[in-house]
Every structure is written in structure tokens, then in C-alpha cells.
Amino acid sequence: DAGITQSPRYKITETGRQVTLMCHQTWSHSYMFWYRQDLGHGLRLIYYSAAADITDKGEVPDGYVVSRSKTENFPLTLESATRSQTSVYFCASNWGLGETQYFGPGTRLLVL
Amino acid sequence: DQQVKQNSPSLSVQEGRISILNCDYTNSMFDYFLWYKKYPAEGPTFLISISSIKDKNEDGRFTVFLNKSAKHLSLHIVPSQPGDSAVYFCAASDNNAGNMLTFGGGTRLMVKP
């Protein structure tokens, strides 16, 4: 399917476990982004990538790792999940500066 | 410190009336502003945007107004429809700093039939 997809859509894990959230886009957009949505904070940028093998920190990067070996994929890994990482995670992509960001449907993560 | 703020967490209006959603920002370097709409269990979708060189942009029932001196923007929806019920996020970017958006906390709009 064309567009931007995220998997899994829902995930329950335990404190200390490693979790990887997947993001895939079919538009060949250069830029990809990871946000988390928390009540009262809106969406906050975790990491972004300008192209394959180029990544950079956003506002709240601590506890997260990203990689981008292929243009279409941008996985987000929580190396040792904490309860404070319970959130809804959104992936987005766009062509570049000034272009609209298109969002995936989100992954709801619960860390027990 | 939040650079983009939406001070009203929720807003309720009657169908057919005007909905006005407000957004304030503190970073004077922001030069591009957007509104996104979000339904439950879905990702945000782009609604309308405005560049800092303009003070108004209109698209059908949606109009965004920008007051740079007050660092304030607003989204007007006229007439409001029940399908407009959603969470609306204001976002801003400084295109000289890169391709990143800073979001407000969101306002939940409820349009009553």
C-alpha cells in the first residue's frame, strides 16, 4: 500500500526490555521523523533523518536509538524501556524544507 | 519551555457556528505555521498553513490568521460541522534552522449537532 505505515500499532512491554518500532514509507521521501505524543505536550520530536545514513537528535532523544539504512525505513529502538516512555509514537516523512509532513497512524506503547 | 502554546485544551461549539482555535508562539524566528487535525487512533493530517510574509490564508471553510507582532495565530472554521470534531495541533518551523516542526499541545474541538 502506498503511504506511510507503522508497526506494531499496539505494544505492551516491560521495563528494561528492548523494543523496536517500525516505520515504512513508499513515497521515497528524503526526510523521516519520529515524534511522541503525550497529554499536554502535543507532539515532540525524538529523532529525524535527512537521508539514508543521516540522522539527528530532536527535542527528546534520550533513551532512543534510530537508524536509516534504507530511504524507506526508519526504525526507532528503545534499548531499555522505561515507564516514562509509555506514549503514542508517530512517524512522519516529507520531501524537505517547507514541505508538508505526512504522518503514519501511530504506535501506542505501554511500558509496565 | 514550550515555544508553541495552545492555551485552550478544549472547545465546544454548535454546528453551523464559527470555531476559533488559538495558538501563541515565543520564537520570533518561526517563519512558517501549520495546523494539523487529528482523529482518534489516526495520525495527524495537514489542514492549512501560512507563511510569515502573509497575515491570512483561506481554504474553503478554514482560514488561518497570523499576527506576527503579537506572536499569535488562529484557525477559524466556518461553518463548523460535526465531522470537524477532532484534536487540532498548531505547529511552527524556522526554515533557516532546518526541516523540523514544533507543535503546540493541541485543542480538542467538539462540534455539537
Coordinates of C-alpha atoms in Angstrom, one line a residue, chain B residues 1-4 24-33 51-53 66-72 92-97 102:
Chain B
D1 CA 9.7 26.0 27.9
Q2 CA 7.1 25.4 25.2
Q3 CA 7.7 27.6 22.2
V4 CA 4.3 26.9 20.8
D24 CA 0.7 31.6 20.6
Y25 CA 4.4 31.2 20.0
T26 CA 7.6 32.7 21.6
N27 CA 10.3 32.1 19.0
S28 CA 10.5 35.1 16.7
M29 CA 12.5 33.1 14.2
F30 CA 9.5 30.9 13.2
D31 CA 8.5 31.7 9.7
Y32 CA 6.1 29.0 8.7
F33 CA 3.0 27.9 10.6
S51 CA 4.0 31.8 5.7
S52 CA 5.2 34.7 7.9
I53 CA 5.0 37.0 4.9
L66 CA -1.3 35.4 11.7
N67 CA -0.4 38.3 13.9
K68 CA 3.3 38.5 14.0
S69 CA 3.6 41.4 16.3
A70 CA 1.5 39.5 18.9
K71 CA 3.1 36.2 18.0
H72 CA -0.4 34.7 17.7
A92 CA 5.7 26.2 13.6
S93 CA 9.0 25.9 11.9
D94 CA 12.1 28.1 11.4
N95 CA 13.1 27.2 7.8
N96 CA 16.6 28.6 8.4
A97 CA 17.1 26.1 11.2
T102 CA 7.5 22.5 16.9

